[in-house]
Amino acid sequence: LVHLLFGWRNPWPIAALILIAATSWPLRRTLTAGQLNCLLLLFYCIILWGLLKRRYWAAGLPVGLGTLVKLMPALFGLYFLLKRRWAAVVWSAAGFAVFLGISVAMFGWSVHAEYVPLMRQMGYGSSVWEDLLIQSNIPPFYRDPFNQSFNSLFHHLVAPDPIGQVKPWFYLEPQVGKRAANVLTIASVLTCFALAVWAIGFRRNPPETPNPGAPPFVESLEIALIVVLSLLVPSLLWDHYLILLLIPQSALLALYWSADRLPPLRTALFIVAGTVIAIPVAFQRPDYREGLGLLRMSVKLYGLLLIYGLLVYELRSIKPVSVANEAQCKAPDPVRFRG
């Protein structure tokens, strides 16, 4: 990230990035829980490098392999289609097929077939081992306090708690409340998709031979937007997943650092979002189980949405690359501050 977005000459943005990582509670949670988020972060960095350097094999293969680890990287396949990066699409599909074939050859098809029913149980309003969790007086994963997703928030607000720990704002029948939470989730996710298409979908592609001296603002912001979207879409958003926000935070930091002056409001929102994401939160506090406390239980989601909003705004603020600029391999003006 430092090499791609900042270079090595100015130590201050590098120090800021190190500070973000060193104070990150999601990073600590990832390491103490033995999660694979740092591997996904590496995959995302390779994808970013591959796109910026026009090495589409390097952009596509991590998508194929990463999708076998977690489903979230699959969204990059949609991004490649949207941007008409056909070589990256082919490499993604080939990587997925090859790595899946290797896994099946090593461990057999039956192990992989058993995973399909589990995937069906990880949709909105459902959870693996749901009955067992409820019998053990443990909240199902889709409404677990540590789950910071849209689906978890809306289930806390409108759906009855099967173990009676959380008091929703509205008292609905269990199935009615669950359907309402899922409808609100789908509406929120579709809104995020629409914002992503609005921000990046109709922009002309940068030239195939980028200017090595031009900062890669547009594509780094687009990749950052897809990273955030991949966190917002699933029904599960455990707090340790948020270590992946190092890429969006780095992209925004690089953009703001390159400007003649920092935009006061957006810089303040960036700091607030980073602080909300970084600090530890006791999600299971008793006062978070009713009233306004239900909103505080999903506090990490708001930091994530702030980052998403900043990325959408900055991408919409960048003018599309003109044909003349493409011919000269020049990057567009990264940002225009208003007011």
CSV table of C-alpha atoms in Angstrom, one decimal:
chain,number,residue,atom,x,y,z
A,1,LEU,CA,0.0,0.0,0.0
A,2,VAL,CA,2.8,2.4,0.9
A,3,HIS,CA,4.6,1.7,-2.4
A,4,LEU,CA,1.5,2.0,-4.6
A,5,LEU,CA,-0.2,5.0,-3.0
A,6,PHE,CA,2.4,7.1,-1.2
A,7,GLY,CA,5.9,6.3,-2.5
A,8,TRP,CA,8.8,6.3,0.0
A,9,ARG,CA,10.0,9.9,0.0
A,10,ASN,CA,7.5,11.4,2.4
A,11,PRO,CA,7.6,9.7,5.8
A,12,TRP,CA,4.5,11.4,7.3
A,13,PRO,CA,1.7,9.6,5.4
A,14,ILE,CA,3.6,6.4,6.0
A,15,ALA,CA,3.7,7.1,9.7
A,16,ALA,CA,-0.1,7.9,9.6
A,17,LEU,CA,-0.8,4.6,7.9
A,18,ILE,CA,1.4,2.7,10.5
A,19,LEU,CA,-0.6,4.6,13.2
A,20,ILE,CA,-3.9,3.5,11.7
A,21,ALA,CA,-2.7,-0.2,11.7
A,22,ALA,CA,-1.1,-0.1,15.1
A,23,THR,CA,-4.2,1.3,16.8
A,24,SER,CA,-6.6,-1.0,15.0
A,25,TRP,CA,-8.8,-3.1,17.2
A,26,PRO,CA,-10.0,-5.2,14.2
A,27,LEU,CA,-6.3,-6.1,13.5
A,28,ARG,CA,-5.9,-7.3,17.2
A,29,ARG,CA,-9.2,-9.2,16.9
A,30,THR,CA,-8.0,-10.8,13.7
A,31,LEU,CA,-4.7,-12.0,15.2
A,32,THR,CA,-6.2,-13.2,18.6
A,33,ALA,CA,-9.1,-15.0,16.9
A,34,GLY,CA,-6.8,-16.7,14.3
A,35,GLN,CA,-8.8,-15.3,11.3
A,36,LEU,CA,-7.8,-15.2,7.6
A,37,ASN,CA,-8.5,-11.4,7.2
A,38,CYS,CA,-4.8,-10.6,6.8
A,39,LEU,CA,-4.6,-13.1,3.9
A,40,LEU,CA,-7.6,-11.4,2.2
A,41,LEU,CA,-5.9,-8.0,2.8
A,42,LEU,CA,-2.8,-9.4,1.0
A,43,PHE,CA,-5.1,-10.6,-1.9
A,44,TYR,CA,-6.7,-7.2,-2.2
A,45,CYS,CA,-3.3,-5.4,-2.3
A,46,ILE,CA,-2.2,-7.8,-5.1
A,47,ILE,CA,-5.4,-7.0,-7.0
A,48,LEU,CA,-4.8,-3.3,-6.6
A,49,TRP,CA,-1.2,-3.7,-7.8
A,50,GLY,CA,-2.3,-5.8,-10.7
A,51,LEU,CA,-4.8,-3.3,-11.9
A,52,LEU,CA,-2.5,-0.3,-11.5
A,53,LYS,CA,0.4,-2.0,-13.3
A,54,ARG,CA,-2.0,-3.6,-15.9
A,55,ARG,CA,-0.9,-7.1,-14.9
A,56,TYR,CA,-4.3,-8.6,-15.2
A,57,TRP,CA,-3.2,-12.1,-14.3
A,58,ALA,CA,-2.1,-10.6,-10.9
A,59,ALA,CA,-5.5,-8.9,-10.6
A,60,GLY,CA,-7.6,-11.9,-11.5
A,61,LEU,CA,-5.9,-14.9,-9.9
A,62,PRO,CA,-6.3,-13.5,-6.3
A,63,VAL,CA,-10.0,-13.0,-7.0
A,64,GLY,CA,-10.4,-16.7,-8.0
A,65,LEU,CA,-8.4,-18.0,-5.0
A,66,GLY,CA,-9.8,-15.5,-2.6
A,67,THR,CA,-13.4,-16.5,-3.5
A,68,LEU,CA,-12.6,-20.0,-2.4
A,69,VAL,CA,-11.5,-18.6,1.0
A,70,LYS,CA,-14.3,-16.1,1.5
A,71,LEU,CA,-17.1,-15.1,-0.9
A,72,MET,CA,-16.4,-11.4,-0.6
A,73,PRO,CA,-13.7,-11.2,-3.3
A,74,ALA,CA,-16.2,-12.4,-5.9
A,75,LEU,CA,-17.5,-8.8,-6.1
A,76,PHE,CA,-14.3,-7.9,-7.9
A,77,GLY,CA,-15.5,-10.1,-10.8
A,78,LEU,CA,-18.5,-7.8,-11.2
A,79,TYR,CA,-16.2,-4.8,-11.0
A,80,PHE,CA,-14.0,-6.2,-13.8
A,81,LEU,CA,-17.2,-6.8,-15.9
A,82,LEU,CA,-18.4,-3.3,-15.2
A,83,LYS,CA,-15.1,-1.8,-16.3
A,84,ARG,CA,-14.7,-4.2,-19.2
A,85,ARG,CA,-11.4,-5.6,-18.0
A,86,TRP,CA,-12.0,-8.8,-19.9
A,87,ALA,CA,-8.5,-10.2,-19.3
A,88,ALA,CA,-9.0,-9.8,-15.5
A,89,VAL,CA,-12.4,-11.6,-15.8
A,90,VAL,CA,-10.8,-14.5,-17.6
A,91,TRP,CA,-7.9,-14.8,-15.1
A,92,SER,CA,-10.4,-14.7,-12.2
A,93,ALA,CA,-12.5,-17.5,-13.7
A,94,ALA,CA,-9.5,-19.5,-14.6
A,95,GLY,CA,-8.0,-19.0,-11.1
A,96,PHE,CA,-11.2,-20.1,-9.5
A,97,ALA,CA,-11.5,-23.2,-11.6
A,98,VAL,CA,-7.8,-24.2,-11.2
A,99,PHE,CA,-7.7,-23.7,-7.5
A,100,LEU,CA,-11.0,-25.5,-7.0
A,101,GLY,CA,-9.8,-28.4,-9.1
A,102,ILE,CA,-6.6,-28.7,-7.0
A,103,SER,CA,-8.7,-28.6,-3.8
A,104,VAL,CA,-11.1,-31.3,-5.1
A,105,ALA,CA,-8.2,-33.5,-6.3
A,106,MET,CA,-6.6,-33.3,-2.8
A,107,PHE,CA,-9.6,-33.6,-0.5
A,108,GLY,CA,-12.3,-35.1,-2.7
A,109,TRP,CA,-15.7,-33.8,-4.0
A,110,SER,CA,-17.8,-34.9,-1.0
A,111,VAL,CA,-16.1,-32.4,1.3
A,112,HIS,CA,-16.9,-29.6,-1.0
A,113,ALA,CA,-20.4,-30.8,-1.6
A,114,GLU,CA,-21.1,-30.6,2.1
A,115,TYR,CA,-20.3,-26.9,2.0
A,116,VAL,CA,-23.1,-26.1,-0.4
A,117,PRO,CA,-26.0,-26.5,2.2
A,118,LEU,CA,-24.0,-24.4,4.7
A,119,MET,CA,-23.8,-21.6,2.1
A,120,ARG,CA,-27.6,-21.6,1.8
A,121,GLN,CA,-27.8,-21.2,5.6
A,122,MET,CA,-25.7,-18.0,5.5
A,123,GLY,CA,-28.2,-15.8,3.8
A,124,TYR,CA,-30.2,-12.9,5.3
A,125,GLY,CA,-32.1,-14.0,8.3
A,126,SER,CA,-30.5,-17.4,8.6
A,127,SER,CA,-27.5,-19.0,10.3
A,128,VAL,CA,-25.6,-22.2,10.4
A,129,TRP,CA,-26.5,-24.2,13.6
A,130,GLU,CA,-29.3,-21.8,14.3
A,131,ASP,CA,-31.4,-24.3,16.3
A,132,LEU,CA,-28.4,-25.4,18.3
A,133,LEU,CA,-27.3,-21.9,19.1
A,134,ILE,CA,-30.8,-20.9,20.3
A,135,GLN,CA,-31.0,-24.0,22.5
A,136,SER,CA,-27.7,-23.0,24.0
A,137,ASN,CA,-29.1,-19.5,24.7
A,138,ILE,CA,-26.7,-18.0,22.1
A,139,PRO,CA,-27.9,-15.5,19.5
A,140,PRO,CA,-27.9,-16.8,15.9
A,141,PHE,CA,-25.0,-15.4,13.9
A,142,TYR,CA,-27.2,-13.1,11.7
A,143,ARG,CA,-28.1,-11.1,14.9
A,144,ASP,CA,-25.1,-11.6,17.0
A,145,PRO,CA,-24.0,-8.4,18.8
A,146,PHE,CA,-20.5,-8.7,17.2
A,147,ASN,CA,-22.1,-8.9,13.7
A,148,GLN,CA,-22.1,-5.3,12.4
A,149,SER,CA,-24.0,-5.9,9.2
A,150,PHE,CA,-27.2,-4.3,7.9
A,151,ASN,CA,-29.0,-7.5,8.6
A,152,SER,CA,-27.9,-7.7,12.2
A,153,LEU,CA,-28.9,-4.1,12.8
A,154,PHE,CA,-32.4,-4.5,11.3
A,155,HIS,CA,-33.1,-7.7,13.2
A,156,HIS,CA,-32.2,-6.0,16.4
A,157,LEU,CA,-34.6,-3.1,15.6
A,158,VAL,CA,-37.7,-4.9,14.2
A,159,ALA,CA,-37.4,-8.7,14.8
A,160,PRO,CA,-38.1,-10.5,18.1
A,161,ASP,CA,-35.0,-12.0,19.7
A,162,PRO,CA,-35.4,-15.8,19.9
A,163,ILE,CA,-33.5,-15.9,23.1
A,164,GLY,CA,-35.1,-12.8,24.6
A,165,GLN,CA,-32.0,-10.8,25.3
A,166,VAL,CA,-32.7,-7.9,22.9
A,167,LYS,CA,-35.9,-5.7,23.0
A,168,PRO,CA,-36.7,-4.5,19.5
A,169,TRP,CA,-38.3,-1.2,18.8
A,170,PHE,CA,-41.4,-2.8,17.2
A,171,TYR,CA,-43.2,-5.9,18.5
A,172,LEU,CA,-44.0,-8.0,15.5
A,173,GLU,CA,-44.7,-11.6,14.9
A,174,PRO,CA,-41.4,-13.5,14.6
A,175,GLN,CA,-41.7,-14.3,10.9
A,176,VAL,CA,-43.1,-10.9,10.1
A,177,GLY,CA,-40.2,-9.2,11.9
A,178,LYS,CA,-37.6,-11.4,10.2
A,179,ARG,CA,-39.1,-10.7,6.8
A,180,ALA,CA,-39.2,-6.9,7.6
A,181,ALA,CA,-35.5,-7.0,8.6
A,182,ASN,CA,-34.6,-8.9,5.4
A,183,VAL,CA,-36.5,-6.5,3.2
A,184,LEU,CA,-34.8,-3.5,4.9
A,185,THR,CA,-31.4,-5.2,4.4
A,186,ILE,CA,-32.0,-5.9,0.7
A,187,ALA,CA,-33.1,-2.3,0.2
A,188,SER,CA,-30.0,-1.0,1.9
A,189,VAL,CA,-27.7,-3.3,-0.1
A,190,LEU,CA,-29.3,-2.4,-3.4
A,191,THR,CA,-28.9,1.3,-2.5
A,192,CYS,CA,-25.2,0.6,-1.9
A,193,PHE,CA,-24.9,-1.2,-5.2
A,194,ALA,CA,-26.6,1.8,-7.0
A,195,LEU,CA,-24.2,4.2,-5.4
A,196,ALA,CA,-21.3,2.1,-6.5
A,197,VAL,CA,-22.5,2.0,-10.1
A,198,TRP,CA,-23.2,5.8,-10.0
A,199,ALA,CA,-19.7,6.5,-8.7
A,200,ILE,CA,-17.7,4.2,-11.0
A,201,GLY,CA,-20.0,2.6,-13.6
A,202,PHE,CA,-20.0,5.2,-16.4
A,203,ARG,CA,-16.4,6.5,-16.1
A,204,ARG,CA,-14.0,6.0,-19.0
A,205,ASN,CA,-11.3,3.5,-18.3
A,206,PRO,CA,-7.8,5.0,-17.6
A,207,PRO,CA,-5.3,4.4,-20.4
A,208,GLU,CA,-3.8,0.9,-20.7
A,209,THR,CA,-0.3,2.4,-20.3
A,210,PRO,CA,-0.6,4.6,-17.2
A,211,ASN,CA,1.8,7.5,-16.6
A,212,PRO,CA,4.2,6.1,-13.9
A,213,GLY,CA,4.5,9.6,-12.4
A,214,ALA,CA,0.8,10.1,-12.0
A,215,PRO,CA,-0.8,9.2,-8.6
A,216,PRO,CA,-3.4,6.3,-9.1
A,217,PHE,CA,-6.3,8.1,-7.5
A,218,VAL,CA,-9.2,6.9,-9.6
A,219,GLU,CA,-8.5,3.2,-9.7
A,220,SER,CA,-7.4,3.0,-6.1
A,221,LEU,CA,-10.6,4.7,-5.0
A,222,GLU,CA,-12.6,2.4,-7.1
A,223,ILE,CA,-10.9,-0.7,-5.7
A,224,ALA,CA,-11.4,0.8,-2.2
A,225,LEU,CA,-15.1,1.2,-2.9
A,226,ILE,CA,-15.4,-2.5,-3.9
A,227,VAL,CA,-13.7,-3.5,-0.8
A,228,VAL,CA,-16.2,-1.6,1.4
A,229,LEU,CA,-19.1,-2.9,-0.7
A,230,SER,CA,-17.9,-6.5,-0.2
A,231,LEU,CA,-18.2,-5.9,3.6
A,232,LEU,CA,-21.6,-4.3,3.4
A,233,VAL,CA,-23.3,-6.9,1.2
A,234,PRO,CA,-23.1,-10.2,3.3
A,235,SER,CA,-25.3,-11.1,6.3
A,236,LEU,CA,-22.1,-11.4,8.4
A,237,LEU,CA,-19.8,-8.5,9.2
A,238,TRP,CA,-17.8,-9.6,12.2
A,239,ASP,CA,-15.8,-6.7,13.7
A,240,HIS,CA,-12.5,-8.3,12.8
A,241,TYR,CA,-13.4,-8.1,9.1
A,242,LEU,CA,-12.8,-4.4,9.3
A,243,ILE,CA,-9.1,-4.8,9.1
A,244,LEU,CA,-9.8,-4.9,5.3
A,245,LEU,CA,-10.6,-1.1,5.6
A,246,LEU,CA,-6.9,-0.4,5.6
A,247,ILE,CA,-7.1,-0.2,1.8
A,248,PRO,CA,-10.0,2.3,1.6
A,249,GLN,CA,-8.4,4.3,4.5
A,250,SER,CA,-5.0,4.3,2.6
A,251,ALA,CA,-6.6,5.4,-0.7
A,252,LEU,CA,-8.4,8.3,1.0
A,253,LEU,CA,-5.3,9.3,3.0
A,254,ALA,CA,-3.2,9.3,-0.2
A,255,LEU,CA,-5.8,11.5,-2.0
A,256,TYR,CA,-6.1,14.0,0.8
A,257,TRP,CA,-2.3,14.1,1.4
A,258,SER,CA,-1.7,15.0,-2.2
A,259,ALA,CA,-4.0,18.0,-2.1
A,260,ASP,CA,-2.8,21.6,-1.7
A,261,ARG,CA,-4.9,21.9,1.4
A,262,LEU,CA,-7.0,19.4,3.4
A,263,PRO,CA,-10.7,19.6,3.0
A,264,PRO,CA,-11.8,20.4,6.6
A,265,LEU,CA,-15.2,18.6,6.7
A,266,ARG,CA,-14.1,15.5,4.8
A,267,THR,CA,-10.9,15.2,6.8
A,268,ALA,CA,-12.9,15.4,10.0
A,269,LEU,CA,-15.3,12.7,8.8
A,270,PHE,CA,-12.3,10.6,7.8
A,271,ILE,CA,-10.8,10.9,11.3
A,272,VAL,CA,-14.2,10.2,13.0
A,273,ALA,CA,-14.7,7.1,10.8
A,274,GLY,CA,-11.2,5.8,11.5
A,275,THR,CA,-11.7,6.3,15.2
A,276,VAL,CA,-15.0,4.5,15.3
A,277,ILE,CA,-13.5,1.6,13.4
A,278,ALA,CA,-10.3,1.4,15.5
A,279,ILE,CA,-11.7,1.6,19.1
A,280,PRO,CA,-12.8,-1.5,21.0
A,281,VAL,CA,-16.5,-1.8,21.8
A,282,ALA,CA,-18.3,-3.9,24.3
A,283,PHE,CA,-21.1,-5.0,22.0
A,284,GLN,CA,-22.8,-7.2,24.7
A,285,ARG,CA,-23.4,-4.4,27.2
A,286,PRO,CA,-26.8,-4.7,28.8
A,287,ASP,CA,-27.7,-1.1,27.9
A,288,TYR,CA,-27.1,-1.9,24.2
A,289,ARG,CA,-30.0,-4.3,24.2
A,290,GLU,CA,-32.9,-1.9,24.1
A,291,GLY,CA,-33.9,1.6,23.1
A,292,LEU,CA,-31.2,3.8,21.5
A,293,GLY,CA,-28.6,1.2,22.7
A,294,LEU,CA,-29.7,-0.9,19.8
A,295,LEU,CA,-28.1,1.7,17.5
A,296,ARG,CA,-24.9,1.8,19.5
A,297,MET,CA,-24.6,-2.0,19.2
A,298,SER,CA,-23.9,-1.5,15.4
A,299,VAL,CA,-21.6,1.4,15.8
A,300,LYS,CA,-18.9,0.0,13.5
A,301,LEU,CA,-21.4,-0.1,10.7
A,302,TYR,CA,-21.6,3.7,10.8
A,303,GLY,CA,-17.9,4.1,10.5
A,304,LEU,CA,-18.0,1.8,7.5
A,305,LEU,CA,-20.8,3.8,5.9
A,306,LEU,CA,-18.8,7.1,6.5
A,307,ILE,CA,-15.9,5.6,4.6
A,308,TYR,CA,-18.2,4.4,1.8
A,309,GLY,CA,-19.8,7.9,1.5
A,310,LEU,CA,-16.4,9.6,1.3
A,311,LEU,CA,-15.3,7.2,-1.5
A,312,VAL,CA,-18.5,7.8,-3.5
A,313,TYR,CA,-18.2,11.6,-3.1
A,314,GLU,CA,-14.5,11.6,-4.1
A,315,LEU,CA,-15.1,9.4,-7.2
A,316,ARG,CA,-18.0,11.6,-8.3
A,317,SER,CA,-15.8,14.7,-7.8
A,318,ILE,CA,-13.2,13.4,-10.3
A,319,LYS,CA,-13.8,14.3,-13.9
A,320,PRO,CA,-13.9,11.4,-16.3
A,321,VAL,CA,-10.7,10.9,-18.2
A,322,SER,CA,-10.9,12.8,-21.5
A,323,VAL,CA,-9.7,11.3,-24.8
A,324,ALA,CA,-7.0,13.9,-25.0
A,325,ASN,CA,-5.8,13.0,-21.5
A,326,GLU,CA,-5.8,9.3,-22.5
A,327,ALA,CA,-3.7,10.0,-25.5
A,328,GLN,CA,-1.2,11.9,-23.3
A,329,CYS,CA,-1.4,9.3,-20.5
A,330,LYS,CA,-2.2,12.0,-17.9
A,331,ALA,CA,-4.2,11.5,-14.8
A,332,PRO,CA,-7.2,13.7,-14.1
A,333,ASP,CA,-7.2,16.3,-11.3
A,334,PRO,CA,-7.6,14.1,-8.2
A,335,VAL,CA,-10.0,16.3,-6.3
A,336,ARG,CA,-11.6,19.7,-6.3
A,337,PHE,CA,-12.4,21.2,-2.9
A,338,ARG,CA,-15.7,23.0,-2.6
A,339,GLY,CA,-15.9,25.8,-0.1
